GROMACS .gro file of C-alpha atoms in nm:
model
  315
    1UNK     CA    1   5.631   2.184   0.391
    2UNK     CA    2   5.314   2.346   0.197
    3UNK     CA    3   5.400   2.681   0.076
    4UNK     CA    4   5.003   2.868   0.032
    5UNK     CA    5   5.007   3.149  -0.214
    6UNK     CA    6   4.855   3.497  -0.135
    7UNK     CA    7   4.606   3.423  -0.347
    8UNK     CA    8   4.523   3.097  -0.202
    9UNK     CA    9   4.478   3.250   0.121
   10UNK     CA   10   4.258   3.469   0.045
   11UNK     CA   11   4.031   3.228  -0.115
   12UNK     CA   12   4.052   3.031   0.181
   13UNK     CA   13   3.998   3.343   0.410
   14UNK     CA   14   3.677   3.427   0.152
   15UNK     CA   15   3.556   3.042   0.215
   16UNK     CA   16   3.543   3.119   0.572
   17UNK     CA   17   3.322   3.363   0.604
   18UNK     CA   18   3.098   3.188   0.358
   19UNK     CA   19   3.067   2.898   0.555
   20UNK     CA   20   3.026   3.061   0.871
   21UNK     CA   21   2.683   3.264   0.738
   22UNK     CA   22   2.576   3.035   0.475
   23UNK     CA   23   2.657   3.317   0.222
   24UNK     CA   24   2.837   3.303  -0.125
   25UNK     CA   25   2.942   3.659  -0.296
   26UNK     CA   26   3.051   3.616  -0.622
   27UNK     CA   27   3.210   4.023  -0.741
   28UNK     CA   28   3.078   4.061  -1.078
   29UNK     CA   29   3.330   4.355  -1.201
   30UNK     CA   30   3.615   4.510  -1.109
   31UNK     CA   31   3.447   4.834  -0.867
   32UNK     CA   32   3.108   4.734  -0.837
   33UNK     CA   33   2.809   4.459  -0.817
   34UNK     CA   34   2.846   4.126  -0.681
   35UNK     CA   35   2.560   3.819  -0.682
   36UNK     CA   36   2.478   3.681  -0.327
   37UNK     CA   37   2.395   3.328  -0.309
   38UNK     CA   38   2.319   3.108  -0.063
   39UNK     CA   39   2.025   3.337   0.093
   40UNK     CA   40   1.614   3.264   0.053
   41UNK     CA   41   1.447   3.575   0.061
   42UNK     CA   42   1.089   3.419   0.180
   43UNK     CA   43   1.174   3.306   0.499
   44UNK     CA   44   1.293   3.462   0.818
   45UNK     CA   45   1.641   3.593   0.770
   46UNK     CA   46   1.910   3.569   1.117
   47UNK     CA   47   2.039   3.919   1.214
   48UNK     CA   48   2.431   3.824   1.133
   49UNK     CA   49   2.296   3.723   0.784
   50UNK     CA   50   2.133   4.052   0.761
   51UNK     CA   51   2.458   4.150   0.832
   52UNK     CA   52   2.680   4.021   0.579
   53UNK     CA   53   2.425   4.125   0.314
   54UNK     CA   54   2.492   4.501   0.435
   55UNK     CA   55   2.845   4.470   0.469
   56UNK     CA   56   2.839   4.328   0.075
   57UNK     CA   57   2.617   4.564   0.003
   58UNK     CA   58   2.861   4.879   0.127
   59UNK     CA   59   3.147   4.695  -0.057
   60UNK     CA   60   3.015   4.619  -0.369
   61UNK     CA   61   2.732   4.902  -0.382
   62UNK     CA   62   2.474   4.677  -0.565
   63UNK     CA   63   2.405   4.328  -0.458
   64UNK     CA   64   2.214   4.066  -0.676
   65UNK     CA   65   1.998   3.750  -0.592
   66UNK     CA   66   1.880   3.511  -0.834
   67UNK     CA   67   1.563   3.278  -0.823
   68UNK     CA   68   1.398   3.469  -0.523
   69UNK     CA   69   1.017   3.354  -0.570
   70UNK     CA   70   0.894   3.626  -0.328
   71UNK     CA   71   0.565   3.808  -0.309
   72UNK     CA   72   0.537   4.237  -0.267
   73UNK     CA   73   0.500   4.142   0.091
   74UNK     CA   74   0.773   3.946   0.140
   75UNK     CA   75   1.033   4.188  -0.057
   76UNK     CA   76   0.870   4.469   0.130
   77UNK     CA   77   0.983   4.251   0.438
   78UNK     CA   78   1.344   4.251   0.311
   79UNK     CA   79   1.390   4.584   0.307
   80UNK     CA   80   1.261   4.626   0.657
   81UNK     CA   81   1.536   4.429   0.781
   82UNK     CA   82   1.787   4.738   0.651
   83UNK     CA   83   1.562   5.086   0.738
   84UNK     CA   84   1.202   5.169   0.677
   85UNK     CA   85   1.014   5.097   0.352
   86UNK     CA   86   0.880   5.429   0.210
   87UNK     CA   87   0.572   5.500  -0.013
   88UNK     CA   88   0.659   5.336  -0.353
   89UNK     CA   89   0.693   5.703  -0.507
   90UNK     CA   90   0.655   6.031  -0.396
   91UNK     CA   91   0.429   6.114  -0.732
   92UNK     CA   92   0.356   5.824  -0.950
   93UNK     CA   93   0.102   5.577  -0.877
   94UNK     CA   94   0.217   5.259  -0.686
   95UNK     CA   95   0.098   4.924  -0.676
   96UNK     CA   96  -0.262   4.870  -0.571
   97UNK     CA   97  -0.301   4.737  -0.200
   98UNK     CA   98   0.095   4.751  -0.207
   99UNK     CA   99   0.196   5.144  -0.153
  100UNK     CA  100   0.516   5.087  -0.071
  101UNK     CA  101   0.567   4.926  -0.441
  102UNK     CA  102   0.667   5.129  -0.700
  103UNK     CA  103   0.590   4.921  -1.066
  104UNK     CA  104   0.775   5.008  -1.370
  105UNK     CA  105   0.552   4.831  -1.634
  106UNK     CA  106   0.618   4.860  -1.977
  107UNK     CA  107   0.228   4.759  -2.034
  108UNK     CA  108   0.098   5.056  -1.868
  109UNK     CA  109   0.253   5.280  -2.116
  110UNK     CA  110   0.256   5.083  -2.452
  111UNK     CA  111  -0.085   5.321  -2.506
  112UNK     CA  112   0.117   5.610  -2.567
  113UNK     CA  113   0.516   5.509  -2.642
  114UNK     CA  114   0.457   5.642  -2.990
  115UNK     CA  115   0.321   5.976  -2.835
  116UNK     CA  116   0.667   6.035  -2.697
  117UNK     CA  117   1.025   5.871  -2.544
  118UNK     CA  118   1.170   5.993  -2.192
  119UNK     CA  119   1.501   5.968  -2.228
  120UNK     CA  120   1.765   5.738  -2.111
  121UNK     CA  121   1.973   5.892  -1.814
  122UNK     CA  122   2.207   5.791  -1.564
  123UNK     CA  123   2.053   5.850  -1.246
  124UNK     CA  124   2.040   5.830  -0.825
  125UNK     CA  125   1.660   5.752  -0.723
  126UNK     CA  126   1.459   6.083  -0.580
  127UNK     CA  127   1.717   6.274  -0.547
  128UNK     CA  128   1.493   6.567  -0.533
  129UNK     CA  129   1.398   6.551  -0.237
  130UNK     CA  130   1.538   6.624   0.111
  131UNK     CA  131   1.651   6.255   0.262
  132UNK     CA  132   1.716   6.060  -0.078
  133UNK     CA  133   1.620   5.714  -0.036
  134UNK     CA  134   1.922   5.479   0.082
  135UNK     CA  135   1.871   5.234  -0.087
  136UNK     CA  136   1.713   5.071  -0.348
  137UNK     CA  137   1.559   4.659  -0.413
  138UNK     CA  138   1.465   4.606  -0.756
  139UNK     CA  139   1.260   4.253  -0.832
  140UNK     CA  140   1.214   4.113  -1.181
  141UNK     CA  141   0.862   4.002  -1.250
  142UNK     CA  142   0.837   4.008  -1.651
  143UNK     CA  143   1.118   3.988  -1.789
  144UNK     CA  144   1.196   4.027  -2.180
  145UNK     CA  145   1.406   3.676  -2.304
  146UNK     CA  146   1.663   3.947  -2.428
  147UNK     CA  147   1.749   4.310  -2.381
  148UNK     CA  148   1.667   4.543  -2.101
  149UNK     CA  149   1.941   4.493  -1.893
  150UNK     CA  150   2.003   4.761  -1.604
  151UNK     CA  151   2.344   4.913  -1.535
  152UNK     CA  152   2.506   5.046  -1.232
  153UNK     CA  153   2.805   5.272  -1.164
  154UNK     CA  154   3.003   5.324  -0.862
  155UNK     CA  155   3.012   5.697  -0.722
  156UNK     CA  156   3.255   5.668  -0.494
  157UNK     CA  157   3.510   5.542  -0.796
  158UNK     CA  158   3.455   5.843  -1.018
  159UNK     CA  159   3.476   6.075  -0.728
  160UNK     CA  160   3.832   5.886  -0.614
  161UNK     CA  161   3.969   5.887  -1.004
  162UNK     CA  162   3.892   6.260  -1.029
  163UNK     CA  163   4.268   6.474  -1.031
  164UNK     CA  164   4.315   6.617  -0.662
  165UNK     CA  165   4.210   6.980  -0.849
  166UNK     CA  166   3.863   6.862  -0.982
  167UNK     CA  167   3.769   6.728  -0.615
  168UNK     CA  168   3.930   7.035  -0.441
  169UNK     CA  169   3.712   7.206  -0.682
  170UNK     CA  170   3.375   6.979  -0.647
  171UNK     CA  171   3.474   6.912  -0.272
  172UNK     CA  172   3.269   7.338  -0.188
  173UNK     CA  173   2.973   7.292  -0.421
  174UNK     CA  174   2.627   7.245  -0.423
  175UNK     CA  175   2.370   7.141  -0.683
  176UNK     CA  176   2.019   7.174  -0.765
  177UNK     CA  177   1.794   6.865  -0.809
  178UNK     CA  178   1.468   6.901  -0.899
  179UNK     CA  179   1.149   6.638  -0.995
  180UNK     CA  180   1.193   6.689  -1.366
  181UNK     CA  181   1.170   6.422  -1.703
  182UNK     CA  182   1.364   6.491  -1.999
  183UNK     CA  183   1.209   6.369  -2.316
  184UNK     CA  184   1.409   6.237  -2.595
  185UNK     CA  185   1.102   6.319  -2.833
  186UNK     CA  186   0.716   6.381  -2.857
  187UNK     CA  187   0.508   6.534  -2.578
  188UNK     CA  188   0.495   6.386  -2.287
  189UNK     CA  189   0.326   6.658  -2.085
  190UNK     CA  190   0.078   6.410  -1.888
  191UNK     CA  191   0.321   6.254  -1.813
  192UNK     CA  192   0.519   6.522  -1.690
  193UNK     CA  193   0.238   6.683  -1.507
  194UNK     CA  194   0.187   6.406  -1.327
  195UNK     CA  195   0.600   6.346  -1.246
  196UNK     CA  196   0.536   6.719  -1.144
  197UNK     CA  197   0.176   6.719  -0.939
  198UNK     CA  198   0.411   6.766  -0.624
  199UNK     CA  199   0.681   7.026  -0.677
  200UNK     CA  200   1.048   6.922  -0.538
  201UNK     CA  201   1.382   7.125  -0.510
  202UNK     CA  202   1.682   7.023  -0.292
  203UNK     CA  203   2.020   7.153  -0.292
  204UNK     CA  204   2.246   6.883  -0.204
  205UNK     CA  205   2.643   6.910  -0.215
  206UNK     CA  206   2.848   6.809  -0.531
  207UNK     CA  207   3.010   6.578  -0.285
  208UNK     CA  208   2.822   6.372  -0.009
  209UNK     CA  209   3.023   6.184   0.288
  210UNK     CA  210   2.867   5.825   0.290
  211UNK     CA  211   2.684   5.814   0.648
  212UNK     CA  212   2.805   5.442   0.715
  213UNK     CA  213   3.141   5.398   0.514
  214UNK     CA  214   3.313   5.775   0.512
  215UNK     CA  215   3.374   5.770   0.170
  216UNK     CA  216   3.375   6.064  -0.009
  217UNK     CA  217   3.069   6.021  -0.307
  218UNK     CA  218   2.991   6.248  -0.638
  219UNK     CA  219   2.664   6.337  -0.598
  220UNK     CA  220   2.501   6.455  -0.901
  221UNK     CA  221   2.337   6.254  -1.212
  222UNK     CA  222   2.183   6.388  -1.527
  223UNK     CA  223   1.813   6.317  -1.455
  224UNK     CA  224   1.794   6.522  -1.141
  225UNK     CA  225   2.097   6.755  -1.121
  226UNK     CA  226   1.997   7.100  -1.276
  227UNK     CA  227   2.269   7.332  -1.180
  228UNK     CA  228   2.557   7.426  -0.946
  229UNK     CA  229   2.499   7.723  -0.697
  230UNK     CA  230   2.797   7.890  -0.695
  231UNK     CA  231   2.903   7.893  -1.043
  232UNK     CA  232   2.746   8.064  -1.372
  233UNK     CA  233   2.524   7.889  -1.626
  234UNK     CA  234   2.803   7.818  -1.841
  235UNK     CA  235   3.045   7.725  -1.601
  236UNK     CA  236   2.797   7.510  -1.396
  237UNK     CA  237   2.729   7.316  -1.736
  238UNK     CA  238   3.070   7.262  -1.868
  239UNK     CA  239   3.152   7.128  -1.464
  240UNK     CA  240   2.882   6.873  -1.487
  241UNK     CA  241   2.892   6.775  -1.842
  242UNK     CA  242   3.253   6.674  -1.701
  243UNK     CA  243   3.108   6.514  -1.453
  244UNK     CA  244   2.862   6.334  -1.622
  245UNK     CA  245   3.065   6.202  -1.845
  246UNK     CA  246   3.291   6.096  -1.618
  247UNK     CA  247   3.094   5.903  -1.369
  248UNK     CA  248   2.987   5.733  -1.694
  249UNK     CA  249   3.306   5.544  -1.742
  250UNK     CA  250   3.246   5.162  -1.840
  251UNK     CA  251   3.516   5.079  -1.632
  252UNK     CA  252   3.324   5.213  -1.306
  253UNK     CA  253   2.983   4.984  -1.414
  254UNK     CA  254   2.825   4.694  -1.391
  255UNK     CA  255   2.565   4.541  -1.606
  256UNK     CA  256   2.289   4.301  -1.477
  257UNK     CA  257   2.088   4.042  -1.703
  258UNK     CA  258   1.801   4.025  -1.580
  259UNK     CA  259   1.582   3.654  -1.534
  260UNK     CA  260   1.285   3.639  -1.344
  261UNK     CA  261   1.272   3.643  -0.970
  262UNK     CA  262   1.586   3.795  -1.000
  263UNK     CA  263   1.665   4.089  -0.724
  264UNK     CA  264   1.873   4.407  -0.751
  265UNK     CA  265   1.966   4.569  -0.407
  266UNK     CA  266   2.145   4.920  -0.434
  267UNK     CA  267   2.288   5.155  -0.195
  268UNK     CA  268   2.146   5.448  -0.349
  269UNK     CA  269   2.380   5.688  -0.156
  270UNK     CA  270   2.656   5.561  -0.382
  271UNK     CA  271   2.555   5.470  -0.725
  272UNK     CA  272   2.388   5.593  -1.043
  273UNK     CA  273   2.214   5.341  -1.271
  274UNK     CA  274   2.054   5.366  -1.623
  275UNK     CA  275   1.694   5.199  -1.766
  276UNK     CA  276   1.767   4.991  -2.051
  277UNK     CA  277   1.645   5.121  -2.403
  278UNK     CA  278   1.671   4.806  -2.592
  279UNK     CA  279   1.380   4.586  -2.579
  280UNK     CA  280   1.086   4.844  -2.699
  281UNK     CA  281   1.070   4.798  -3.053
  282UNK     CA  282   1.095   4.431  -3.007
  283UNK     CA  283   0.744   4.399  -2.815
  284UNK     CA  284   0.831   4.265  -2.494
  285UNK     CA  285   0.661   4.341  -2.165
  286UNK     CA  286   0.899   4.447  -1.884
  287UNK     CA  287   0.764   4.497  -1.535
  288UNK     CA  288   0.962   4.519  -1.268
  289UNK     CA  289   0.846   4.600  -0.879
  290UNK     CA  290   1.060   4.865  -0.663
  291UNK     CA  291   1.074   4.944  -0.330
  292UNK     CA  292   1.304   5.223  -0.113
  293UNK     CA  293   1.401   5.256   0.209
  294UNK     CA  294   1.412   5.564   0.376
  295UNK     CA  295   1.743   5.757   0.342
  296UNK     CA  296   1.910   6.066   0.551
  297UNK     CA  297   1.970   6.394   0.483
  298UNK     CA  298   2.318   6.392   0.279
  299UNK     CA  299   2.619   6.630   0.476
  300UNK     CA  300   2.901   6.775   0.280
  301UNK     CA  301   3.235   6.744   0.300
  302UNK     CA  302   3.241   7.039   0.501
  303UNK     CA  303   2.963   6.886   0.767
  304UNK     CA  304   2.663   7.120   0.593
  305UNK     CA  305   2.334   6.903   0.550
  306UNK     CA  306   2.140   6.934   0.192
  307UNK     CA  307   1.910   7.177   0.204
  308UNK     CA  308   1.537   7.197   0.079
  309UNK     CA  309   1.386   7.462  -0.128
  310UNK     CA  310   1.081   7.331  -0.227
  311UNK     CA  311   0.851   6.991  -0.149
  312UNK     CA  312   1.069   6.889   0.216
  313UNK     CA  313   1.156   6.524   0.302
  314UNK     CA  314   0.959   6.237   0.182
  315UNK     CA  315   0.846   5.947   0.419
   0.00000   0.00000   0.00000
């Protein structure tokens, strides 16, 4: 008689439903990220594949894909298959004869990087705005041969690991997010102006209910987040300097090295992520292409939708 460990099971149940989609999902940490293999991005994509790649995705809130040689067209493509592509950026330029691509090019601002230095934050894409994208597919282009690596968190985790009074607390509130940059020196008021042409200001709950998995999801970042509604200045500060700090734990992250044709795929309803710092002072272009699909309006625990103050829903 064979005796199969629990372990071995699994492994055999995971094999399965590899070879029964063509897909390989290799978890890269502990809470969050995982690399998808098996899958070519240029071609026509079946539905139940389409499927598996969401279903990883809600898992494992950020999904890689490695040696995807695929044209704006073609990513914009992929993220049909899961909602509809937006406009790259609801203020910043985006990429000519490709408006739903957003490019983050290192090039396009090596004019001016002594002028001044945006600062580093951990961050949810637009959430200024009334339906914050849901998600978000990053593609490398130029890629540095070190440094610049991108780092996720997992919202869900630091809103689980909280004590029972910090999310009985966080459960009622509501924070401001507004279109701002925070500069870590110089003046950066072009910049800013532009960032700024449009005027947003939503006031989304502390804690969003994830409209596909239930989970309950901290929903604030330092970029974005200005202040909580029902709680002083100083109060609302200390709160989400807790919370910051919190959703920063290394434990809750993964980090992605980046190659070229490599893809990044985040739900952006449950994640935060931070834009590497390393690689400027070594003289390395970094472009990168991003596009978003179109998110809904986040609900509360208590069933009340976000609600916006100033620039309304975008795409």
């Amino acid at each position: 008689m064979t005796i199969t460990s629990e372990n071995e099971t699994a492994n055999a149940n995971v094999d399965a439903t590899r070879s029964e989609v063509g897909l390989d999902v290799r978890p890269m940490s502990g809470y969050i990220g995982a690399e998808i293999f098996g899958i070519d991005l240029t071609g026509p994509i079946e539905p139940e594949v389409v499927a598996e790649v969401r279903a990883a995705l809600l898992k494992w809130k950020v999904v890689f894909f490695r040696d995807q040689h695929i044209t704006p067209a073609q990513q914009i493509a992929f993220g049909r298959l899961f909602g509809q592509v937006t406009p790259g950026h609801p203020t910043l330029p985006t990429l000519e004869g490709h408006p739903e691509v957003f490019p983050l090019d290192s090039r396009a601002y090596a004019d001016v990087s002594s002028e001044y230095q945006v600062r580093s934050l951990w961050h949810t894409d637009v959430t200024f705005v009334h339906n914050p994208p849901m998600g978000s597919i990053l593609r490398g282009v130029v890629i540095p041969p070190y440094g610049g690596d991108t780092q996720w968190t997992n919202l869900v985790v630091a809103y689980e690991t909280l004590s029972k009074p910090i999310r009985d607390l966080i459960d009622g509130l509501h924070a401001v997010h507004v279109n701002q940059i925070i500069l870590e020196r110089g003046d950066g008021s072009k910049l800013q102006k532009m960032f700024t042409r449009t005027s947003y200001e939503t006031v989304h709950p502390v804690v969003r209910v994830h409209p596909e998995t239930g989970e309950r999801v901290l929903f604030v970042s330092p970029n974005f987040t200005q202040r909580i509604v029902e709680l002083s200045n100083t109060e609302s500060q200390r709160v989400l300097d807790l919370l910051f700090s919190h959703l920063a734990t290394p434990a809750f992250t993964v980090r992605f090295r980046w190659q070229p044709d490599s893809i990044a795929f985040w739900d952006n309803r449950a994640t935060a992520h931070l834009v590497p710092t390393d690689y400027g002072h070594l003289g390395f272009d970094r472009v990168m292409h991003r596009i978003t699909i179109a998110g809904d309006v986040p609900v509360g625990v208590d069933g009340s939708p976000s609600e916006s103050r100033e620039g309304g829903a975008f795409a």
